[in-house]
Tab-separated table of C-alpha atoms in Angstrom:
chain	number	residue	atom	x	y	z
W	1309	MET	CA	0.000	0.000	0.000
W	1310	THR	CA	1.160	3.522	-0.769
W	1311	PRO	CA	0.802	6.361	1.724
W	1312	ALA	CA	-2.195	8.666	1.750
W	1313	ASP	CA	-2.674	11.113	-1.115
W	1314	PRO	CA	-0.290	14.052	-0.606
W	1315	GLY	CA	-1.766	17.517	-0.356
W	1316	GLY	CA	-2.277	19.215	-3.685
W	1317	SER	CA	-2.643	16.132	-5.859
W	1318	GLY	CA	-5.524	17.921	-7.502
W	1319	VAL	CA	-7.619	14.765	-7.932
W	1320	ALA	CA	-10.731	13.828	-6.005
W	1321	GLY	CA	-13.148	10.940	-6.278
W	1322	ARG	CA	-10.762	8.568	-8.064
W	1323	GLU	CA	-11.184	4.850	-7.595
W	1324	GLY	CA	-8.217	2.673	-6.734
W	1325	GLU	CA	-4.594	3.652	-6.463
W	1326	PRO	CA	-2.814	6.017	-8.870
W	1327	LEU	CA	-0.285	4.516	-11.245
W	1328	LEU	CA	2.295	7.172	-10.364
W	1329	ARG	CA	2.551	9.132	-7.142
W	1330	VAL	CA	5.257	11.703	-6.495
W	1331	GLU	CA	5.516	12.784	-2.859
W	1332	ARG	CA	7.405	15.850	-1.635
W	1333	LEU	CA	10.067	15.502	-4.320
W	1334	VAL	CA	13.182	17.658	-3.876
W	1335	LYS	CA	16.152	17.908	-6.211
W	1336	HIS	CA	19.178	20.046	-5.347
W	1337	TYR	CA	22.358	20.502	-7.328
W	1338	ALA	CA	25.428	21.240	-5.230
W	1339	LEU	CA	27.530	24.173	-6.411
W	1340	ARG	CA	31.254	23.847	-6.780
W	1341	ARG	CA	32.033	26.744	-4.483
W	1342	GLY	CA	30.585	27.272	-1.037
W	1343	LYS	CA	27.773	25.417	0.649
W	1344	LYS	CA	24.882	26.772	-1.407
W	1345	VAL	CA	22.740	24.610	-3.673
W	1346	LEU	CA	20.621	25.230	-6.741
W	1347	THR	CA	17.024	24.200	-6.086
W	1348	ALA	CA	15.676	22.575	-9.243
W	1349	VAL	CA	12.614	20.899	-7.676
W	1350	ASN	CA	11.138	22.062	-4.389
W	1351	ASP	CA	8.663	19.861	-2.455
W	1352	VAL	CA	6.573	18.706	-5.443
W	1353	SER	CA	3.670	16.255	-5.028
W	1354	PHE	CA	1.223	14.948	-7.606
W	1355	ALA	CA	-0.555	11.766	-8.697
W	1356	LEU	CA	-1.274	10.259	-12.106
W	1357	TRP	CA	-4.005	7.688	-12.686
W	1358	PRO	CA	-4.133	4.911	-15.317
W	1359	GLY	CA	-5.204	6.127	-18.727
W	1360	GLU	CA	-4.825	9.861	-18.079
W	1361	THR	CA	-2.411	12.592	-19.093
W	1362	LEU	CA	-0.937	15.059	-16.621
W	1363	ALA	CA	0.915	17.977	-18.172
W	1364	LEU	CA	3.773	19.719	-16.362
W	1365	VAL	CA	4.093	23.178	-17.892
W	1366	GLY	CA	6.275	26.199	-17.279
W	1367	GLU	CA	9.115	28.235	-18.698
W	1368	SER	CA	12.646	26.913	-19.135
W	1369	GLY	CA	14.235	26.354	-15.734
W	1370	SER	CA	10.936	25.719	-13.944
W	1371	GLY	CA	11.969	22.163	-13.027
W	1372	LYS	CA	9.563	20.180	-15.184
W	1373	THR	CA	12.222	18.251	-17.120
W	1374	THR	CA	14.089	17.502	-13.889
W	1375	ILE	CA	10.925	15.913	-12.504
W	1376	GLY	CA	10.668	13.747	-15.605
W	1377	ARG	CA	14.252	12.581	-15.182
W	1378	CYS	CA	13.616	11.824	-11.504
W	1379	VAL	CA	10.559	9.730	-12.414
W	1380	LEU	CA	12.630	7.865	-14.992
W	1381	ARG	CA	15.293	7.413	-12.277
W	1382	THR	CA	18.030	8.672	-14.580
W	1383	ILE	CA	19.203	11.119	-11.904
W	1384	PRO	CA	19.270	10.731	-8.109
W	1385	ILE	CA	16.779	12.670	-6.002
W	1386	THR	CA	17.590	14.733	-2.907
W	1387	ALA	CA	14.448	13.881	-0.941
W	1388	GLY	CA	10.941	12.533	-1.379
W	1389	ASP	CA	9.366	9.390	-2.774
W	1390	ILE	CA	8.278	8.208	-6.209
W	1391	TRP	CA	5.716	5.397	-6.262
W	1392	PHE	CA	5.031	3.520	-9.504
W	1393	ASP	CA	2.524	0.689	-9.779
W	1394	GLY	CA	2.619	0.141	-6.027
W	1395	ARG	CA	6.426	0.138	-5.682
W	1396	ASN	CA	8.558	2.893	-4.181
W	1397	LEU	CA	11.198	3.459	-6.867
W	1398	THR	CA	13.345	5.578	-4.575
W	1399	ARG	CA	13.878	2.652	-2.210
W	1400	LEU	CA	15.002	0.162	-4.867
W	1401	SER	CA	18.515	-0.753	-5.959
W	1402	ALA	CA	19.565	-0.566	-9.610
W	1403	ARG	CA	19.080	-4.329	-9.866
W	1404	GLU	CA	15.588	-4.131	-8.371
W	1405	LEU	CA	14.681	-1.241	-10.672
W	1406	ARG	CA	15.602	-3.061	-13.855
W	1407	PRO	CA	12.445	-5.193	-14.282
W	1408	LEU	CA	10.262	-2.153	-13.541
W	1409	ARG	CA	11.877	0.030	-16.203
W	1410	VAL	CA	10.005	-1.796	-18.949
W	1411	GLY	CA	6.804	-0.249	-17.551
W	1412	ILE	CA	8.113	3.329	-17.818
W	1413	GLN	CA	9.259	4.526	-21.224
W	1414	ALA	CA	10.150	7.962	-22.599
W	1415	VAL	CA	9.920	10.067	-25.754
W	1416	PHE	CA	12.271	13.032	-25.959
W	1417	GLN	CA	12.303	16.462	-27.573
W	1418	ASP	CA	14.681	15.850	-30.482
W	1419	PRO	CA	13.911	12.460	-32.049
W	1420	LEU	CA	17.093	12.324	-34.129
W	1421	ASP	CA	19.264	12.801	-31.051
W	1422	SER	CA	17.444	9.979	-29.255
W	1423	LEU	CA	17.885	7.459	-32.100
W	1424	ASN	CA	21.139	5.612	-32.737
W	1425	PRO	CA	22.314	6.858	-36.164
W	1426	ARG	CA	24.134	3.574	-36.813
W	1427	MET	CA	21.073	1.394	-36.303
W	1428	ARG	CA	18.263	0.780	-38.755
W	1429	VAL	CA	14.639	1.441	-37.826
W	1430	GLY	CA	13.800	-2.199	-37.196
W	1431	ALA	CA	16.782	-2.705	-34.908
W	1432	ILE	CA	15.974	0.494	-32.965
W	1433	VAL	CA	12.440	-0.654	-32.202
W	1434	GLU	CA	13.594	-4.207	-31.458
W	1435	GLU	CA	16.266	-3.166	-28.952
W	1436	PRO	CA	13.943	-2.877	-25.884
W	1437	LEU	CA	12.572	-6.354	-26.596
W	1438	LEU	CA	16.091	-7.782	-26.585
W	1439	GLU	CA	16.801	-5.986	-23.317
W	1440	HIS	CA	13.703	-6.950	-21.364
W	1441	PHE	CA	12.135	-10.094	-22.841
W	1442	ARG	CA	13.067	-13.601	-23.890
W	1443	LEU	CA	11.429	-13.886	-27.296
W	1444	THR	CA	12.190	-15.751	-30.482
W	1445	SER	CA	13.364	-13.838	-33.523
W	1446	ASN	CA	9.975	-14.314	-35.184
W	1447	GLU	CA	8.144	-13.046	-32.104
W	1448	ARG	CA	10.318	-9.942	-31.955
W	1449	SER	CA	9.868	-9.284	-35.673
W	1450	GLU	CA	6.105	-9.551	-35.312
W	1451	GLN	CA	5.979	-7.113	-32.393
W	1452	VAL	CA	8.282	-4.652	-34.166
W	1453	ALA	CA	6.080	-4.755	-37.264
W	1454	GLN	CA	2.953	-4.190	-35.152
W	1455	ALA	CA	4.500	-1.231	-33.333
W	1456	LEU	CA	5.643	0.424	-36.558
W	1457	GLU	CA	2.254	-0.152	-38.162
W	1458	ARG	CA	0.589	1.371	-35.093
W	1459	VAL	CA	2.542	4.621	-35.496
W	1460	GLY	CA	1.936	4.797	-39.256
W	1461	MET	CA	5.362	3.765	-40.528
W	1462	ALA	CA	5.516	2.050	-43.915
W	1463	PRO	CA	7.097	-1.461	-43.936
W	1464	ASP	CA	9.679	-0.396	-46.535
W	1465	LEU	CA	11.272	1.916	-43.927
W	1466	LEU	CA	12.157	-1.002	-41.667
W	1467	HIS	CA	15.742	-0.997	-42.927
W	1468	ALA	CA	16.183	2.787	-43.179
W	1469	PHE	CA	18.620	4.749	-41.050
W	1470	PRO	CA	17.214	7.627	-38.931
W	1471	ALA	CA	18.961	10.312	-41.016
W	1472	ARG	CA	16.889	9.268	-44.027
W	1473	LEU	CA	13.624	9.932	-42.231
W	1474	THR	CA	11.591	13.101	-41.901
W	1475	PRO	CA	11.248	14.636	-38.394
W	1476	SER	CA	7.724	13.196	-38.218
W	1477	GLN	CA	8.965	9.714	-39.099
W	1478	GLN	CA	11.817	9.980	-36.612
W	1479	GLN	CA	9.426	10.799	-33.779
W	1480	ARG	CA	7.113	7.983	-34.869
W	1481	VAL	CA	10.034	5.566	-34.598
W	1482	ALA	CA	10.794	6.904	-31.105
W	1483	ILE	CA	7.151	6.335	-30.109
W	1484	ALA	CA	7.179	2.828	-31.635
W	1485	ARG	CA	10.305	1.999	-29.644
W	1486	SER	CA	8.530	3.108	-26.463
W	1487	ILE	CA	5.217	1.305	-27.016
W	1488	VAL	CA	6.687	-1.987	-28.293
W	1489	CYS	CA	7.145	-3.132	-24.663
W	1490	ARG	CA	3.547	-2.178	-23.794
W	1491	PRO	CA	4.467	0.172	-20.911
W	1492	LYS	CA	1.977	1.553	-18.405
W	1493	LEU	CA	3.565	5.018	-18.254
W	1494	MET	CA	5.288	7.190	-20.834
W	1495	VAL	CA	7.211	10.349	-19.994
W	1496	LEU	CA	6.826	12.745	-22.917
W	1497	ASP	CA	9.514	15.434	-22.718
W	1498	GLU	CA	8.578	18.186	-25.189
W	1499	PRO	CA	7.695	15.522	-27.811
W	1500	THR	CA	6.460	17.995	-30.440
W	1501	SER	CA	8.481	21.168	-29.803
W	1502	SER	CA	10.913	20.539	-32.680
W	1503	LEU	CA	8.165	19.783	-35.198
W	1504	ASP	CA	6.237	22.034	-37.581
W	1505	PRO	CA	2.581	22.776	-36.719
W	1506	LEU	CA	1.093	20.181	-39.084
W	1507	THR	CA	3.432	17.422	-37.919
W	1508	ARG	CA	2.856	18.454	-34.304
W	1509	SER	CA	-0.881	17.957	-34.755
W	1510	GLU	CA	-0.328	14.526	-36.317
W	1511	ILE	CA	1.899	13.329	-33.462
W	1512	LEU	CA	-0.537	14.584	-30.813
W	1513	GLU	CA	-3.371	12.752	-32.539
W	1514	LEU	CA	-1.232	9.610	-32.671
W	1515	LEU	CA	-0.448	9.805	-28.948
W	1516	THR	CA	-4.141	10.310	-28.163
W	1517	ASP	CA	-5.079	7.257	-30.246
W	1518	VAL	CA	-2.427	5.113	-28.556
W	1519	GLN	CA	-3.702	6.142	-25.128
W	1520	ARG	CA	-7.294	5.420	-26.084
W	1521	GLU	CA	-6.407	1.950	-27.362
W	1522	THR	CA	-3.938	0.874	-24.669
W	1523	GLY	CA	-4.898	2.793	-21.511
W	1524	ILE	CA	-1.340	4.083	-21.131
W	1525	SER	CA	-0.686	7.090	-18.870
W	1526	TYR	CA	1.320	10.111	-20.019
W	1527	LEU	CA	3.405	12.511	-17.967
W	1528	LEU	CA	3.649	15.307	-20.520
W	1529	ILE	CA	6.385	17.924	-20.106
W	1530	SER	CA	5.792	20.968	-22.273
W	1531	HIS	CA	5.842	24.738	-22.606
W	1532	ASP	CA	3.338	24.597	-25.496
W	1533	LEU	CA	0.015	25.422	-23.863
W	1534	VAL	CA	-1.899	25.033	-27.118
W	1535	SER	CA	-0.737	21.452	-27.619
W	1536	VAL	CA	-1.230	20.656	-23.937
W	1537	ARG	CA	-4.923	21.528	-24.031
W	1538	HIS	CA	-5.501	19.076	-26.877
W	1539	ILE	CA	-4.029	16.059	-25.095
W	1540	ALA	CA	-3.943	16.557	-21.306
W	1541	HIS	CA	-6.669	15.796	-18.765
W	1542	ARG	CA	-4.997	17.725	-15.939
W	1543	ILE	CA	-2.266	20.344	-15.740
W	1544	ALA	CA	0.323	21.325	-13.133
W	1545	VAL	CA	1.905	24.736	-13.648
W	1546	MET	CA	5.492	25.026	-12.411
W	1547	TYR	CA	7.475	28.094	-11.410
W	1548	LEU	CA	10.958	28.009	-9.862
W	1549	GLY	CA	10.819	24.333	-8.998
W	1550	GLU	CA	7.372	24.143	-7.424
W	1551	ILE	CA	3.795	23.618	-8.563
W	1552	VAL	CA	1.904	26.910	-8.284
W	1553	GLU	CA	-1.425	25.758	-9.725
W	1554	GLN	CA	-2.913	22.382	-10.523
W	1555	GLY	CA	-6.261	21.113	-11.724
W	1556	ALA	CA	-8.457	19.846	-14.520
W	1557	ILE	CA	-7.322	21.225	-17.861
W	1558	ASP	CA	-10.509	23.205	-18.650
W	1559	THR	CA	-10.753	24.583	-15.112
W	1560	VAL	CA	-7.203	25.944	-15.075
W	1561	TYR	CA	-7.397	27.323	-18.626
W	1562	GLU	CA	-10.747	29.040	-18.140
W	1563	THR	CA	-10.435	30.184	-14.493
W	1564	PRO	CA	-6.718	30.462	-13.631
W	1565	SER	CA	-6.038	31.503	-10.049
W	1566	PHE	CA	-2.286	32.042	-9.865
W	1567	PRO	CA	-1.083	35.150	-11.769
W	1568	TYR	CA	1.834	33.259	-13.347
W	1569	THR	CA	-0.617	30.769	-14.845
W	1570	ARG	CA	-2.672	33.595	-16.290
W	1571	ALA	CA	0.420	35.271	-17.720
W	1572	LEU	CA	1.446	32.042	-19.476
W	1573	LEU	CA	-2.032	31.633	-20.928
W	1574	GLU	CA	-2.007	35.245	-22.124
W	1575	LEU	CA	1.111	34.456	-24.169
W	1576	ALA	CA	-0.403	31.347	-25.794
W	1577	PRO	CA	-1.255	31.863	-29.473
W	1578	SER	CA	-4.899	32.757	-30.020
W	1579	ILE	CA	-6.441	33.502	-33.406
W	1580	GLU	CA	-9.273	35.451	-31.785
W	1581	ARG	CA	-6.917	37.603	-29.693
W	1582	ARG	CA	-4.633	38.267	-32.653
W	1583	MET	CA	-7.499	39.281	-34.913
W	1584	ALA	CA	-8.890	41.597	-32.259
W	1585	GLY	CA	-5.471	43.089	-31.482
W	1586	GLN	CA	-6.023	42.270	-27.808
W	1587	GLU	CA	-3.127	42.910	-25.439
W	1588	PRO	CA	-2.346	40.662	-22.450
W	1589	GLU	CA	-4.209	41.741	-19.316
W	1590	VAL	CA	-1.760	40.187	-16.851
W	1591	GLN	CA	1.893	41.028	-17.454
W	1592	LEU	CA	4.823	40.101	-15.236
W	1593	THR	CA	7.725	42.509	-14.853
W	1594	GLY	CA	11.117	42.310	-13.210
W	1595	GLU	CA	13.650	39.517	-12.880
W	1596	ILE	CA	13.009	35.908	-11.906
W	1597	PRO	CA	14.556	35.210	-8.463
W	1598	SER	CA	17.665	33.056	-8.415
W	1599	PRO	CA	17.094	29.342	-7.632
W	1600	ILE	CA	20.300	29.562	-5.590
W	1601	ASP	CA	18.893	32.242	-3.261
W	1602	LEU	CA	15.105	31.903	-3.170
W	1603	PRO	CA	13.097	34.616	-1.356
W	1604	PRO	CA	11.235	33.837	1.889
W	1605	GLY	CA	7.799	34.737	0.553
W	1606	CYS	CA	6.018	33.932	-2.690
W	1607	TYR	CA	8.573	33.400	-5.444
W	1608	LEU	CA	6.446	35.523	-7.808
W	1609	ALA	CA	6.051	38.484	-5.426
W	1610	SER	CA	8.730	40.650	-7.071
W	1611	ARG	CA	7.054	40.300	-10.491
W	1612	CYS	CA	3.344	40.043	-9.645
W	1613	PRO	CA	0.923	42.908	-10.458
W	1614	PHE	CA	-1.439	41.699	-7.697
W	1615	VAL	CA	1.130	41.407	-4.893
W	1616	LEU	CA	0.026	41.870	-1.275
W	1617	ASP	CA	2.248	42.859	1.653
W	1618	GLU	CA	2.136	39.328	3.102
W	1619	CYS	CA	3.312	37.853	-0.203
W	1620	ASN	CA	6.832	39.081	0.531
W	1621	ASP	CA	6.992	37.417	3.946
W	1622	ARG	CA	4.986	34.171	3.875
W	1623	HIS	CA	5.576	31.362	1.422
W	1624	PRO	CA	2.169	30.059	0.304
W	1625	ASP	CA	1.082	26.428	0.343
W	1626	LEU	CA	-0.734	24.736	-2.521
W	1627	GLU	CA	-4.296	25.082	-1.229
W	1628	PRO	CA	-7.571	23.701	-2.643
W	1629	LEU	CA	-10.001	26.085	-4.319
W	1630	ASP	CA	-12.236	23.055	-4.882
W	1631	PRO	CA	-11.523	19.304	-4.750
W	1632	SER	CA	-9.939	19.302	-8.224
W	1633	HIS	CA	-8.288	22.747	-8.374
W	1634	HIS	CA	-5.345	23.896	-6.231
W	1635	SER	CA	-3.469	27.204	-6.176
W	1636	ARG	CA	-0.519	28.712	-4.332
W	1637	CYS	CA	-1.851	32.296	-4.317
W	1638	LEU	CA	-2.302	34.081	-0.951
W	1639	ARG	CA	-4.866	36.602	-2.118
W	1640	GLU	CA	-8.556	35.878	-2.604
W	1641	THR	CA	-8.806	33.797	-5.751
W	1642	GLY	CA	-11.242	33.590	-8.615
W	1643	TRP	CA	-11.370	37.257	-9.622
W	1644	LEU	CA	-8.834	37.332	-12.449
W	1645	PRO	CA	-10.448	38.615	-15.658
W	1646	PRO	CA	-11.925	35.869	-17.892
W	1647	ILE	CA	-9.789	34.587	-20.739
W	1648	ALA	CA	-10.795	35.434	-24.289
W	1649	PRO	CA	-12.428	32.588	-26.252
W	1650	GLY	CA	-10.015	30.448	-28.230
W	1651	THR	CA	-7.087	30.782	-25.842
């Protein structure tokens, strides 16, 4: 049994246990000089249920990619716990982790960088099967063919090298390599950011179809709020290593509580806003505090247009506005101006 749901999970009324539960995760990087540390992730908790997509969003340096790497166990954590499928990954040795890794796969930002340039497509997709399963050559070939067919890759590309492929095909191969083992969780780290808009739409539709057919869960890491709304069920907004707002995707997009969330949404492309010449209503000014020397109060206080005196002195907790919507704002919430349609 896993511990009780940590505060701020943003989910209520779910049946059964979550597939992934991150509890009070902290990741520090020690600096070469002195005793100070860089805080990349600061006391982050969330849960992810089977068959759903949780998006971690925020600007570069917000800590979202670090969380993904911690979940994948590719970097050590400073504190906290990561539960996957009923097992505490942070308490397992490398040997004990190995059989569980097949259940957690990843797709990265630049598909060409993640594919071995010296291996052909078929061998790339087959590699996880060789690593994790005892199958005959015919069984592996059949599963590779099924995975490539599922992502829309033509059979004649089985023997192609990655450099011969288009960016769309390269990312499809990366997805095929991840789904060939039938994982329960996939960490998607900016999977469409290097693609053109048309290809981005195709890959998002593919990921949605795969989830619908297999029940896989996605931890989606992205700064693209337009793409996120098309694929995610819930969203967690990150700023300086912590979650500042979390909730159902439509709730957060339509009624954002934390000013940083609203500012991000204001910057998202919107045909309606562009046509109307509408300017952002919530703009942040000033410099982002250093993650090496974080302020005692709200980390957004020096940039926030709605700052209160107490914001500079008291660091806010992630508090519930309702059972499925949490915010870290100290002021009375719910009065930010409504977002224009189409955002």
